[in-house]
Amino acid sequence: MKMKTTLHIPIKVLFLFISATLLLVVGVLMASRISLSRSINPILKRSPSSRLAPKQFLKSHPCPLWSASFSFCLQSLHKSTSPSVFPSRSFSPCYSSFSSPSIAAPDETLHSNPLLQDFQFPPFDVVEAKHVRPGIRALLKKLESDLEELERTVEPSWPKLVEPLEKIIDKLAVAWGVINHLKSVKDTPELRAAIEEVQPEKVKFLLRLGQSKPIYNAVKAIQDSPKWQSLNNAQKRIVETLIKEAVLSGVALEDDKREKFNKIKQELERLSQKFGENVLDATKKFEKLITDKREIEGLPATAVALAAQTAMSKGHKEATAENGPWIITLDAPSLMSVVQHARNRDLREEVYRAFVTRASSGDLDNTPIIDQILRLRQEKAKLLNYNNYAEVSMATKMATVQKAEELLEKLRSASWDAAVQDMEDLKTFAKTQGAIEANELSHWDMSFWAERLRESRYDINEEELRPYFSLPKVMDGLFGIAKTLFGIDIEPADGLAPVWNNDVRFYRVKDSSGSPIAYFYFDPYSRPSEKRGGAWMDEVVGRSQVLSCNGTDPRLPIAHMVCNQTPPVGDKPSLMTFREVETVFHEFGHALQHMLTKQDEGLVAGIRGIEWDAVELPSQFMENWCYHRETLMGIAKHYVTGETLPEDIYLKLLAARNFRAGSLSLRQIRFASLDLELHTRYVPGGSETIFDFDQKVSKRTQVIPPLPEDRFLCSFNHIFAGGYAAGYYSYKWAEVLSADAFSAFEDAGLDDSKAVQETGHKFRETILALGGGKAPLEVFVEFRGREPSPEALLRHNGLLSVTASA
């Protein structure tokens, strides 16, 4: 990989505008961008936790604990009561779990199982927990038969090996994707139990597939054959990745070592799932019932109304915004309103402590699970002849452990002085306001006073901005910029596909000729009773010529975009914070790379096959347009009067873009550094605990160290339940690429509509179209004309002078 050149240059964090609330809470809030895994093929998955064996189909990457788009993984569950609105399906079938009806329906129960039916769009409205066990088991039985047949007839050729392999992988990916998605957005104890029961069987099959010697040998034979040079670049990438992933999945291990490897894989899958469930349950468990309105003084009207609405949903039918009662939860809109606005310091402390100690005690304690996960990952690395798990993780990334650590240290040294000054500014301001805690600000004070300072310094009140960002207007503006940049039209297609909740919207994406090229679902609102927190983009099906619906045209990609923003309250539409606007733009960037791919090889189409530390490029790139005058002014229309956001407010938003940049940078560096420390130097069962490591890392990454009882690691889904183990640094790496990509538009002239369109077309034809069919550095050079430079990132952050002095 050529990225080495870039990594020798100082790189800084992209500090987009964001409330100082992030400084405290963000550290433990999970924001998923490309969702937590889907255990399918390695080439379709970027998770470092298991390599070659077709395992997790990376549909989504969890996004950083802090980011400009700021979203959360505050998890909870309950059963949805939303009625099904799609009683019938008249669309043509495109996906089938079985290739033969005689195998598909051995009995009437399986015949009617929605997971085993032909469909173009998944039957999200009718799949229930009762369908999971029989459906997945029947599918696995059929796929086992298909795999045995492939091994018997395998030939080292593309049509006789890779194409049937893709079909096997895809069938499981789609079916498992349906139930895994429902678990994220419509969780029930029954669904969770059913998935937990069949997951080991799925993992067993994927290990069997990933460790198939006949397939591995045939793939290697393709690379060694005279026909190798006749393959296109995408096909060569697929072969090379399959070989690398096979080795990392233990294909070369024999007898006892392979058996041990497989047991580790099974146990890691179980532990990761349990970790995430504990976080979800612990998050849901916290409820603070308030009956005295004085306790919630300072909360914005929208937050008070939401707290009353929550109380009503939990049985307090008499609850009103004016008279209560009110319920505070750890759901993002509720939590953030408290730590950012509540004058009641005791309430802020209670909520903060509850959040940073989630899943760290009692039956939901994740502490022993973390130790087991780290121990098993280390054992896995040793079996594969690596020194530690971080080296295993980096084997399929652009970076190395050394380069990632160098990057983080450069970021840390450049951010430290700015973060110290941030803290002094807070103390000084709190003193001017007569705060008794000014000299000894605690963690639950900093978000509150930082927001007051931001309001004072820039005269921006986030709650007063909400009326200018109604969801319908934001979506119209988002689709408008997509049309300008990429020449696509997006139109509502509600009713065409079944959905899992009445709030879910469905859209059709068309090219300039009016032909459909993709579809996507959008699930915008927080539902803490059944939906995991955070925001993510996920793949439903990918583009593929082999899996063509009509035998001629490639199968069109379908995505979901999931957010957890403030829902409508009363008769008002969803009025968004600026951070929620950024979140939508971010997730849409991921969706665009999935939907606008022109790659016909399904195993590297869209987001598949892209190195993990490059995949955030399109998402972070799209966030920049939230500050583009024409785009923002097109979005920011008062939902009642239609008035455009005043010009002076827009200028203040720009001025506040890097507010407390140093502090926010250090927060992210803490997470990324701790991630690498735990996967390189931590010894499970040794003299130092995981929390000792956190405190040690925090001494050099936090101006005010975390509380001794801080247990944020117990809810760090990214590295213990997602795909970011020894990979959290990836957000910083990708920020260099995304900032430099946006600078191409700045160079062309953001006010020159023709130049913007031409540059957007080039971005689409390279970054968005090529998928994983070409190395990401090569793709970037094709777009930009040169290798990446950190200059744009530093300029956007306002840290060029800081870096020079550092």
PDB file of C-alpha atoms in Angstrom, residues 115-381:
ATOM      1  CA  LEU A 115     -37.450 -15.828   4.780  1.00  0.00           C
ATOM      2  CA  LEU A 116     -37.576 -18.552   2.125  1.00  0.00           C
ATOM      3  CA  GLN A 117     -39.840 -16.845  -0.381  1.00  0.00           C
ATOM      4  CA  ASP A 118     -38.965 -15.144  -3.616  1.00  0.00           C
ATOM      5  CA  PHE A 119     -38.940 -11.392  -3.202  1.00  0.00           C
ATOM      6  CA  GLN A 120     -37.601  -8.215  -4.717  1.00  0.00           C
ATOM      7  CA  PHE A 121     -37.810  -6.308  -1.451  1.00  0.00           C
ATOM      8  CA  PRO A 122     -37.500  -8.152   1.878  1.00  0.00           C
ATOM      9  CA  PRO A 123     -40.759  -8.892   3.706  1.00  0.00           C
ATOM     10  CA  PHE A 124     -39.837  -6.791   6.735  1.00  0.00           C
ATOM     11  CA  ASP A 125     -43.498  -6.440   7.683  1.00  0.00           C
ATOM     12  CA  VAL A 126     -44.214 -10.141   8.237  1.00  0.00           C
ATOM     13  CA  VAL A 127     -40.949 -11.729   9.400  1.00  0.00           C
ATOM     14  CA  GLU A 128     -41.277 -12.738  13.044  1.00  0.00           C
ATOM     15  CA  ALA A 129     -39.183 -14.582  15.593  1.00  0.00           C
ATOM     16  CA  LYS A 130     -41.036 -17.830  14.820  1.00  0.00           C
ATOM     17  CA  HIS A 131     -39.657 -17.774  11.269  1.00  0.00           C
ATOM     18  CA  VAL A 132     -36.002 -17.498  12.251  1.00  0.00           C
ATOM     19  CA  ARG A 133     -35.138 -20.997  13.486  1.00  0.00           C
ATOM     20  CA  PRO A 134     -36.834 -23.047  10.735  1.00  0.00           C
ATOM     21  CA  GLY A 135     -35.996 -20.557   7.999  1.00  0.00           C
ATOM     22  CA  ILE A 136     -32.298 -20.166   8.736  1.00  0.00           C
ATOM     23  CA  ARG A 137     -31.832 -23.894   9.384  1.00  0.00           C
ATOM     24  CA  ALA A 138     -33.487 -24.838   6.103  1.00  0.00           C
ATOM     25  CA  LEU A 139     -31.378 -22.269   4.291  1.00  0.00           C
ATOM     26  CA  LEU A 140     -28.153 -23.490   5.885  1.00  0.00           C
ATOM     27  CA  LYS A 141     -29.020 -27.065   4.926  1.00  0.00           C
ATOM     28  CA  LYS A 142     -29.511 -26.020   1.313  1.00  0.00           C
ATOM     29  CA  LEU A 143     -26.317 -23.949   1.275  1.00  0.00           C
ATOM     30  CA  GLU A 144     -24.364 -26.853   2.767  1.00  0.00           C
ATOM     31  CA  SER A 145     -25.565 -28.965  -0.149  1.00  0.00           C
ATOM     32  CA  ASP A 146     -24.610 -26.218  -2.624  1.00  0.00           C
ATOM     33  CA  LEU A 147     -21.154 -25.950  -1.068  1.00  0.00           C
ATOM     34  CA  GLU A 148     -20.572 -29.700  -1.258  1.00  0.00           C
ATOM     35  CA  GLU A 149     -21.587 -29.668  -4.900  1.00  0.00           C
ATOM     36  CA  LEU A 150     -19.247 -26.757  -5.610  1.00  0.00           C
ATOM     37  CA  GLU A 151     -16.355 -28.554  -3.936  1.00  0.00           C
ATOM     38  CA  ARG A 152     -17.028 -31.697  -5.990  1.00  0.00           C
ATOM     39  CA  THR A 153     -17.135 -29.832  -9.284  1.00  0.00           C
ATOM     40  CA  VAL A 154     -14.783 -26.960  -8.562  1.00  0.00           C
ATOM     41  CA  GLU A 155     -12.665 -25.633 -11.403  1.00  0.00           C
ATOM     42  CA  PRO A 156     -10.132 -22.805 -11.268  1.00  0.00           C
ATOM     43  CA  SER A 157     -12.189 -20.500 -13.472  1.00  0.00           C
ATOM     44  CA  TRP A 158     -14.329 -17.459 -12.811  1.00  0.00           C
ATOM     45  CA  PRO A 159     -17.712 -18.889 -13.886  1.00  0.00           C
ATOM     46  CA  LYS A 160     -17.121 -22.261 -12.241  1.00  0.00           C
ATOM     47  CA  LEU A 161     -15.779 -20.962  -8.938  1.00  0.00           C
ATOM     48  CA  VAL A 162     -16.289 -17.313  -8.045  1.00  0.00           C
ATOM     49  CA  GLU A 163     -19.787 -16.922  -9.482  1.00  0.00           C
ATOM     50  CA  PRO A 164     -21.313 -19.885  -7.606  1.00  0.00           C
ATOM     51  CA  LEU A 165     -19.403 -18.817  -4.506  1.00  0.00           C
ATOM     52  CA  GLU A 166     -20.981 -15.360  -4.710  1.00  0.00           C
ATOM     53  CA  LYS A 167     -24.443 -16.934  -4.959  1.00  0.00           C
ATOM     54  CA  ILE A 168     -23.893 -19.017  -1.836  1.00  0.00           C
ATOM     55  CA  ILE A 169     -22.587 -16.038   0.091  1.00  0.00           C
ATOM     56  CA  ASP A 170     -25.383 -13.756  -1.057  1.00  0.00           C
ATOM     57  CA  LYS A 171     -28.237 -16.080  -0.125  1.00  0.00           C
ATOM     58  CA  LEU A 172     -27.122 -16.185   3.476  1.00  0.00           C
ATOM     59  CA  ALA A 173     -26.224 -12.491   3.502  1.00  0.00           C
ATOM     60  CA  VAL A 174     -29.683 -11.401   2.434  1.00  0.00           C
ATOM     61  CA  ALA A 175     -31.653 -13.719   4.708  1.00  0.00           C
ATOM     62  CA  TRP A 176     -29.454 -13.092   7.735  1.00  0.00           C
ATOM     63  CA  GLY A 177     -29.480  -9.408   6.934  1.00  0.00           C
ATOM     64  CA  VAL A 178     -33.259  -9.304   7.239  1.00  0.00           C
ATOM     65  CA  ILE A 179     -33.358 -10.752  10.750  1.00  0.00           C
ATOM     66  CA  ASN A 180     -30.286  -8.889  11.926  1.00  0.00           C
ATOM     67  CA  HIS A 181     -31.782  -5.611  10.740  1.00  0.00           C
ATOM     68  CA  LEU A 182     -35.070  -6.323  12.494  1.00  0.00           C
ATOM     69  CA  LYS A 183     -33.139  -7.031  15.674  1.00  0.00           C
ATOM     70  CA  SER A 184     -31.656  -3.524  15.393  1.00  0.00           C
ATOM     71  CA  VAL A 185     -34.874  -1.645  14.624  1.00  0.00           C
ATOM     72  CA  LYS A 186     -37.656  -3.823  16.049  1.00  0.00           C
ATOM     73  CA  ASP A 187     -36.070  -5.865  18.794  1.00  0.00           C
ATOM     74  CA  THR A 188     -38.016  -8.314  20.937  1.00  0.00           C
ATOM     75  CA  PRO A 189     -36.848 -10.896  23.461  1.00  0.00           C
ATOM     76  CA  GLU A 190     -38.277 -13.611  21.203  1.00  0.00           C
ATOM     77  CA  LEU A 191     -36.380 -12.430  18.135  1.00  0.00           C
ATOM     78  CA  ARG A 192     -33.191 -12.056  20.123  1.00  0.00           C
ATOM     79  CA  ALA A 193     -33.474 -15.589  21.508  1.00  0.00           C
ATOM     80  CA  ALA A 194     -34.175 -17.076  18.091  1.00  0.00           C
ATOM     81  CA  ILE A 195     -31.167 -15.381  16.497  1.00  0.00           C
ATOM     82  CA  GLU A 196     -28.946 -16.377  19.398  1.00  0.00           C
ATOM     83  CA  GLU A 197     -29.970 -20.016  18.951  1.00  0.00           C
ATOM     84  CA  VAL A 198     -29.183 -20.249  15.231  1.00  0.00           C
ATOM     85  CA  GLN A 199     -26.117 -18.004  15.218  1.00  0.00           C
ATOM     86  CA  PRO A 200     -23.679 -20.818  16.128  1.00  0.00           C
ATOM     87  CA  GLU A 201     -25.039 -22.847  13.220  1.00  0.00           C
ATOM     88  CA  LYS A 202     -24.502 -19.930  10.875  1.00  0.00           C
ATOM     89  CA  VAL A 203     -20.960 -19.389  12.176  1.00  0.00           C
ATOM     90  CA  LYS A 204     -20.218 -23.095  11.761  1.00  0.00           C
ATOM     91  CA  PHE A 205     -21.262 -22.942   8.126  1.00  0.00           C
ATOM     92  CA  LEU A 206     -19.218 -19.813   7.470  1.00  0.00           C
ATOM     93  CA  LEU A 207     -16.145 -21.410   9.020  1.00  0.00           C
ATOM     94  CA  ARG A 208     -16.748 -24.461   6.862  1.00  0.00           C
ATOM     95  CA  LEU A 209     -16.954 -22.232   3.797  1.00  0.00           C
ATOM     96  CA  GLY A 210     -13.988 -20.049   4.697  1.00  0.00           C
ATOM     97  CA  GLN A 211     -11.757 -23.025   5.457  1.00  0.00           C
ATOM     98  CA  SER A 212     -12.653 -25.049   2.359  1.00  0.00           C
ATOM     99  CA  LYS A 213      -9.393 -26.408   0.974  1.00  0.00           C
ATOM    100  CA  PRO A 214     -10.862 -27.236  -2.459  1.00  0.00           C
ATOM    101  CA  ILE A 215     -12.104 -23.672  -2.883  1.00  0.00           C
ATOM    102  CA  TYR A 216      -8.911 -22.136  -1.512  1.00  0.00           C
ATOM    103  CA  ASN A 217      -6.747 -24.235  -3.811  1.00  0.00           C
ATOM    104  CA  ALA A 218      -8.908 -23.384  -6.806  1.00  0.00           C
ATOM    105  CA  VAL A 219      -8.730 -19.655  -6.041  1.00  0.00           C
ATOM    106  CA  LYS A 220      -4.939 -19.882  -5.819  1.00  0.00           C
ATOM    107  CA  ALA A 221      -4.901 -21.801  -9.095  1.00  0.00           C
ATOM    108  CA  ILE A 222      -6.714 -18.927 -10.785  1.00  0.00           C
ATOM    109  CA  GLN A 223      -3.981 -16.567  -9.662  1.00  0.00           C
ATOM    110  CA  ASP A 224      -1.290 -18.944 -10.927  1.00  0.00           C
ATOM    111  CA  SER A 225      -2.967 -19.726 -14.265  1.00  0.00           C
ATOM    112  CA  PRO A 226      -2.266 -18.145 -17.677  1.00  0.00           C
ATOM    113  CA  LYS A 227      -5.804 -16.723 -17.536  1.00  0.00           C
ATOM    114  CA  TRP A 228      -4.832 -14.424 -14.638  1.00  0.00           C
ATOM    115  CA  GLN A 229      -3.832 -11.600 -16.946  1.00  0.00           C
ATOM    116  CA  SER A 230      -7.179 -11.750 -18.718  1.00  0.00           C
ATOM    117  CA  LEU A 231      -9.049 -10.881 -15.523  1.00  0.00           C
ATOM    118  CA  ASN A 232     -10.044  -7.278 -14.974  1.00  0.00           C
ATOM    119  CA  ASN A 233      -8.820  -5.269 -11.976  1.00  0.00           C
ATOM    120  CA  ALA A 234     -11.915  -5.960  -9.901  1.00  0.00           C
ATOM    121  CA  GLN A 235     -11.649  -9.708 -10.466  1.00  0.00           C
ATOM    122  CA  LYS A 236      -7.983  -9.690  -9.512  1.00  0.00           C
ATOM    123  CA  ARG A 237      -8.815  -7.781  -6.295  1.00  0.00           C
ATOM    124  CA  ILE A 238     -11.444 -10.389  -5.458  1.00  0.00           C
ATOM    125  CA  VAL A 239      -9.030 -13.285  -5.939  1.00  0.00           C
ATOM    126  CA  GLU A 240      -6.274 -11.613  -3.926  1.00  0.00           C
ATOM    127  CA  THR A 241      -8.685 -10.767  -1.128  1.00  0.00           C
ATOM    128  CA  LEU A 242     -10.147 -14.261  -1.030  1.00  0.00           C
ATOM    129  CA  ILE A 243      -6.669 -15.724  -0.629  1.00  0.00           C
ATOM    130  CA  LYS A 244      -5.682 -13.302   2.120  1.00  0.00           C
ATOM    131  CA  GLU A 245      -8.965 -13.742   3.950  1.00  0.00           C
ATOM    132  CA  ALA A 246      -8.710 -17.523   3.700  1.00  0.00           C
ATOM    133  CA  VAL A 247      -5.374 -17.514   5.468  1.00  0.00           C
ATOM    134  CA  LEU A 248      -6.704 -15.171   8.140  1.00  0.00           C
ATOM    135  CA  SER A 249      -9.694 -17.470   8.561  1.00  0.00           C
ATOM    136  CA  GLY A 250      -7.476 -20.412   9.395  1.00  0.00           C
ATOM    137  CA  VAL A 251      -7.519 -22.326   6.119  1.00  0.00           C
ATOM    138  CA  ALA A 252      -3.861 -23.236   6.576  1.00  0.00           C
ATOM    139  CA  LEU A 253      -4.371 -24.532  10.125  1.00  0.00           C
ATOM    140  CA  GLU A 254      -4.422 -28.266  10.669  1.00  0.00           C
ATOM    141  CA  ASP A 255      -6.281 -30.569  13.038  1.00  0.00           C
ATOM    142  CA  ASP A 256      -6.092 -29.367  16.653  1.00  0.00           C
ATOM    143  CA  LYS A 257      -5.172 -25.805  15.753  1.00  0.00           C
ATOM    144  CA  ARG A 258      -8.073 -25.499  13.341  1.00  0.00           C
ATOM    145  CA  GLU A 259     -10.475 -26.949  15.890  1.00  0.00           C
ATOM    146  CA  LYS A 260      -9.232 -24.475  18.500  1.00  0.00           C
ATOM    147  CA  PHE A 261      -9.499 -21.597  16.004  1.00  0.00           C
ATOM    148  CA  ASN A 262     -13.093 -22.505  15.212  1.00  0.00           C
ATOM    149  CA  LYS A 263     -14.035 -22.713  18.871  1.00  0.00           C
ATOM    150  CA  ILE A 264     -12.538 -19.270  19.409  1.00  0.00           C
ATOM    151  CA  LYS A 265     -14.516 -17.885  16.499  1.00  0.00           C
ATOM    152  CA  GLN A 266     -17.771 -19.318  17.834  1.00  0.00           C
ATOM    153  CA  GLU A 267     -17.124 -18.019  21.316  1.00  0.00           C
ATOM    154  CA  LEU A 268     -16.163 -14.549  20.071  1.00  0.00           C
ATOM    155  CA  GLU A 269     -19.406 -14.341  18.113  1.00  0.00           C
ATOM    156  CA  ARG A 270     -21.375 -15.294  21.211  1.00  0.00           C
ATOM    157  CA  LEU A 271     -19.522 -12.901  23.493  1.00  0.00           C
ATOM    158  CA  SER A 272     -19.827  -9.968  21.096  1.00  0.00           C
ATOM    159  CA  GLN A 273     -23.548 -10.500  20.787  1.00  0.00           C
ATOM    160  CA  LYS A 274     -23.920 -10.740  24.549  1.00  0.00           C
ATOM    161  CA  PHE A 275     -21.857  -7.581  25.012  1.00  0.00           C
ATOM    162  CA  GLY A 276     -24.164  -5.604  22.747  1.00  0.00           C
ATOM    163  CA  GLU A 277     -27.282  -7.002  24.375  1.00  0.00           C
ATOM    164  CA  ASN A 278     -26.024  -6.018  27.817  1.00  0.00           C
ATOM    165  CA  VAL A 279     -25.391  -2.468  26.631  1.00  0.00           C
ATOM    166  CA  LEU A 280     -28.837  -2.280  25.124  1.00  0.00           C
ATOM    167  CA  ASP A 281     -30.506  -3.639  28.253  1.00  0.00           C
ATOM    168  CA  ALA A 282     -28.490  -1.430  30.602  1.00  0.00           C
ATOM    169  CA  THR A 283     -29.344   1.631  28.545  1.00  0.00           C
ATOM    170  CA  LYS A 284     -33.014   0.800  28.551  1.00  0.00           C
ATOM    171  CA  LYS A 285     -32.998   0.072  32.270  1.00  0.00           C
ATOM    172  CA  PHE A 286     -32.398   3.670  33.325  1.00  0.00           C
ATOM    173  CA  GLU A 287     -35.505   5.811  33.770  1.00  0.00           C
ATOM    174  CA  LYS A 288     -35.715   8.948  35.894  1.00  0.00           C
ATOM    175  CA  LEU A 289     -39.271   9.904  36.814  1.00  0.00           C
ATOM    176  CA  ILE A 290     -39.624  13.603  37.646  1.00  0.00           C
ATOM    177  CA  THR A 291     -42.728  15.185  39.117  1.00  0.00           C
ATOM    178  CA  ASP A 292     -41.352  18.565  40.223  1.00  0.00           C
ATOM    179  CA  LYS A 293     -40.910  20.918  37.285  1.00  0.00           C
ATOM    180  CA  ARG A 294     -38.175  22.792  39.123  1.00  0.00           C
ATOM    181  CA  GLU A 295     -35.913  19.771  38.603  1.00  0.00           C
ATOM    182  CA  ILE A 296     -35.974  20.192  34.821  1.00  0.00           C
ATOM    183  CA  GLU A 297     -35.494  23.940  34.657  1.00  0.00           C
ATOM    184  CA  GLY A 298     -33.404  24.952  31.671  1.00  0.00           C
ATOM    185  CA  LEU A 299     -34.540  22.110  29.451  1.00  0.00           C
ATOM    186  CA  PRO A 300     -35.778  23.322  26.048  1.00  0.00           C
ATOM    187  CA  ALA A 301     -39.496  23.110  25.345  1.00  0.00           C
ATOM    188  CA  THR A 302     -38.925  20.290  22.845  1.00  0.00           C
ATOM    189  CA  ALA A 303     -37.076  18.236  25.461  1.00  0.00           C
ATOM    190  CA  VAL A 304     -39.777  18.831  28.084  1.00  0.00           C
ATOM    191  CA  ALA A 305     -42.472  17.796  25.635  1.00  0.00           C
ATOM    192  CA  LEU A 306     -40.501  14.698  24.709  1.00  0.00           C
ATOM    193  CA  ALA A 307     -40.054  13.768  28.390  1.00  0.00           C
ATOM    194  CA  ALA A 308     -43.811  14.044  28.919  1.00  0.00           C
ATOM    195  CA  GLN A 309     -44.454  12.052  25.761  1.00  0.00           C
ATOM    196  CA  THR A 310     -42.092   9.373  27.052  1.00  0.00           C
ATOM    197  CA  ALA A 311     -43.951   9.312  30.374  1.00  0.00           C
ATOM    198  CA  MET A 312     -47.234   8.823  28.529  1.00  0.00           C
ATOM    199  CA  SER A 313     -45.783   5.928  26.554  1.00  0.00           C
ATOM    200  CA  LYS A 314     -44.730   4.301  29.819  1.00  0.00           C
ATOM    201  CA  GLY A 315     -48.144   4.370  31.435  1.00  0.00           C
ATOM    202  CA  HIS A 316     -48.477   7.901  32.817  1.00  0.00           C
ATOM    203  CA  LYS A 317     -51.480   8.709  30.668  1.00  0.00           C
ATOM    204  CA  GLU A 318     -52.084  12.046  32.382  1.00  0.00           C
ATOM    205  CA  ALA A 319     -48.606  13.386  31.558  1.00  0.00           C
ATOM    206  CA  THR A 320     -48.401  16.793  29.903  1.00  0.00           C
ATOM    207  CA  ALA A 321     -45.476  19.017  28.975  1.00  0.00           C
ATOM    208  CA  GLU A 322     -46.767  21.703  31.329  1.00  0.00           C
ATOM    209  CA  ASN A 323     -47.552  19.634  34.407  1.00  0.00           C
ATOM    210  CA  GLY A 324     -45.675  16.366  33.951  1.00  0.00           C
ATOM    211  CA  PRO A 325     -44.757  13.880  35.069  1.00  0.00           C
ATOM    212  CA  TRP A 326     -41.654  13.620  32.922  1.00  0.00           C
ATOM    213  CA  ILE A 327     -39.309  10.707  32.292  1.00  0.00           C
ATOM    214  CA  ILE A 328     -35.633  11.171  31.484  1.00  0.00           C
ATOM    215  CA  THR A 329     -33.895   8.274  29.733  1.00  0.00           C
ATOM    216  CA  LEU A 330     -30.464   7.567  28.292  1.00  0.00           C
ATOM    217  CA  ASP A 331     -31.903   7.869  24.807  1.00  0.00           C
ATOM    218  CA  ALA A 332     -29.917  10.493  22.886  1.00  0.00           C
ATOM    219  CA  PRO A 333     -32.429  13.357  22.677  1.00  0.00           C
ATOM    220  CA  SER A 334     -33.278  12.988  26.372  1.00  0.00           C
ATOM    221  CA  LEU A 335     -29.737  12.494  27.631  1.00  0.00           C
ATOM    222  CA  MET A 336     -28.265  15.348  25.638  1.00  0.00           C
ATOM    223  CA  SER A 337     -30.911  17.821  26.656  1.00  0.00           C
ATOM    224  CA  VAL A 338     -30.115  17.152  30.325  1.00  0.00           C
ATOM    225  CA  VAL A 339     -26.316  17.337  30.238  1.00  0.00           C
ATOM    226  CA  GLN A 340     -26.401  20.328  27.946  1.00  0.00           C
ATOM    227  CA  HIS A 341     -29.217  22.415  29.374  1.00  0.00           C
ATOM    228  CA  ALA A 342     -30.408  21.269  32.821  1.00  0.00           C
ATOM    229  CA  ARG A 343     -29.699  23.861  35.524  1.00  0.00           C
ATOM    230  CA  ASN A 344     -30.162  21.114  38.095  1.00  0.00           C
ATOM    231  CA  ARG A 345     -26.576  20.034  38.685  1.00  0.00           C
ATOM    232  CA  ASP A 346     -27.613  16.960  40.668  1.00  0.00           C
ATOM    233  CA  LEU A 347     -29.716  15.746  37.731  1.00  0.00           C
ATOM    234  CA  ARG A 348     -26.818  16.245  35.342  1.00  0.00           C
ATOM    235  CA  GLU A 349     -24.550  14.266  37.632  1.00  0.00           C
ATOM    236  CA  GLU A 350     -27.031  11.424  38.037  1.00  0.00           C
ATOM    237  CA  VAL A 351     -27.579  11.066  34.304  1.00  0.00           C
ATOM    238  CA  TYR A 352     -23.864  11.368  33.491  1.00  0.00           C
ATOM    239  CA  ARG A 353     -22.855   8.737  36.053  1.00  0.00           C
ATOM    240  CA  ALA A 354     -25.576   6.387  34.823  1.00  0.00           C
ATOM    241  CA  PHE A 355     -24.318   6.741  31.294  1.00  0.00           C
ATOM    242  CA  VAL A 356     -20.601   6.157  31.917  1.00  0.00           C
ATOM    243  CA  THR A 357     -21.252   3.158  34.146  1.00  0.00           C
ATOM    244  CA  ARG A 358     -23.682   1.327  31.871  1.00  0.00           C
ATOM    245  CA  ALA A 359     -23.299  -2.455  31.684  1.00  0.00           C
ATOM    246  CA  SER A 360     -20.647  -2.528  34.415  1.00  0.00           C
ATOM    247  CA  SER A 361     -22.429  -4.207  37.301  1.00  0.00           C
ATOM    248  CA  GLY A 362     -24.777  -7.002  38.220  1.00  0.00           C
ATOM    249  CA  ASP A 363     -26.128  -9.413  35.614  1.00  0.00           C
ATOM    250  CA  LEU A 364     -25.329  -6.945  32.836  1.00  0.00           C
ATOM    251  CA  ASP A 365     -21.640  -6.474  33.726  1.00  0.00           C
ATOM    252  CA  ASN A 366     -19.542  -6.549  30.572  1.00  0.00           C
ATOM    253  CA  THR A 367     -16.204  -6.434  32.401  1.00  0.00           C
ATOM    254  CA  PRO A 368     -15.561 -10.217  32.353  1.00  0.00           C
ATOM    255  CA  ILE A 369     -16.821 -10.384  28.766  1.00  0.00           C
ATOM    256  CA  ILE A 370     -14.230  -7.802  27.697  1.00  0.00           C
ATOM    257  CA  ASP A 371     -11.439  -9.814  29.295  1.00  0.00           C
ATOM    258  CA  GLN A 372     -12.626 -12.982  27.560  1.00  0.00           C
ATOM    259  CA  ILE A 373     -12.873 -11.219  24.201  1.00  0.00           C
ATOM    260  CA  LEU A 374      -9.367  -9.772  24.493  1.00  0.00           C
ATOM    261  CA  ARG A 375      -7.944 -13.121  25.607  1.00  0.00           C
ATOM    262  CA  LEU A 376      -9.554 -14.994  22.730  1.00  0.00           C
ATOM    263  CA  ARG A 377      -8.481 -12.412  20.174  1.00  0.00           C
ATOM    264  CA  GLN A 378      -4.906 -12.741  21.396  1.00  0.00           C
ATOM    265  CA  GLU A 379      -5.101 -16.540  21.125  1.00  0.00           C
ATOM    266  CA  LYS A 380      -6.477 -16.199  17.634  1.00  0.00           C
ATOM    267  CA  ALA A 381      -3.609 -13.936  16.631  1.00  0.00           C
TER     268      ALA A 381
END
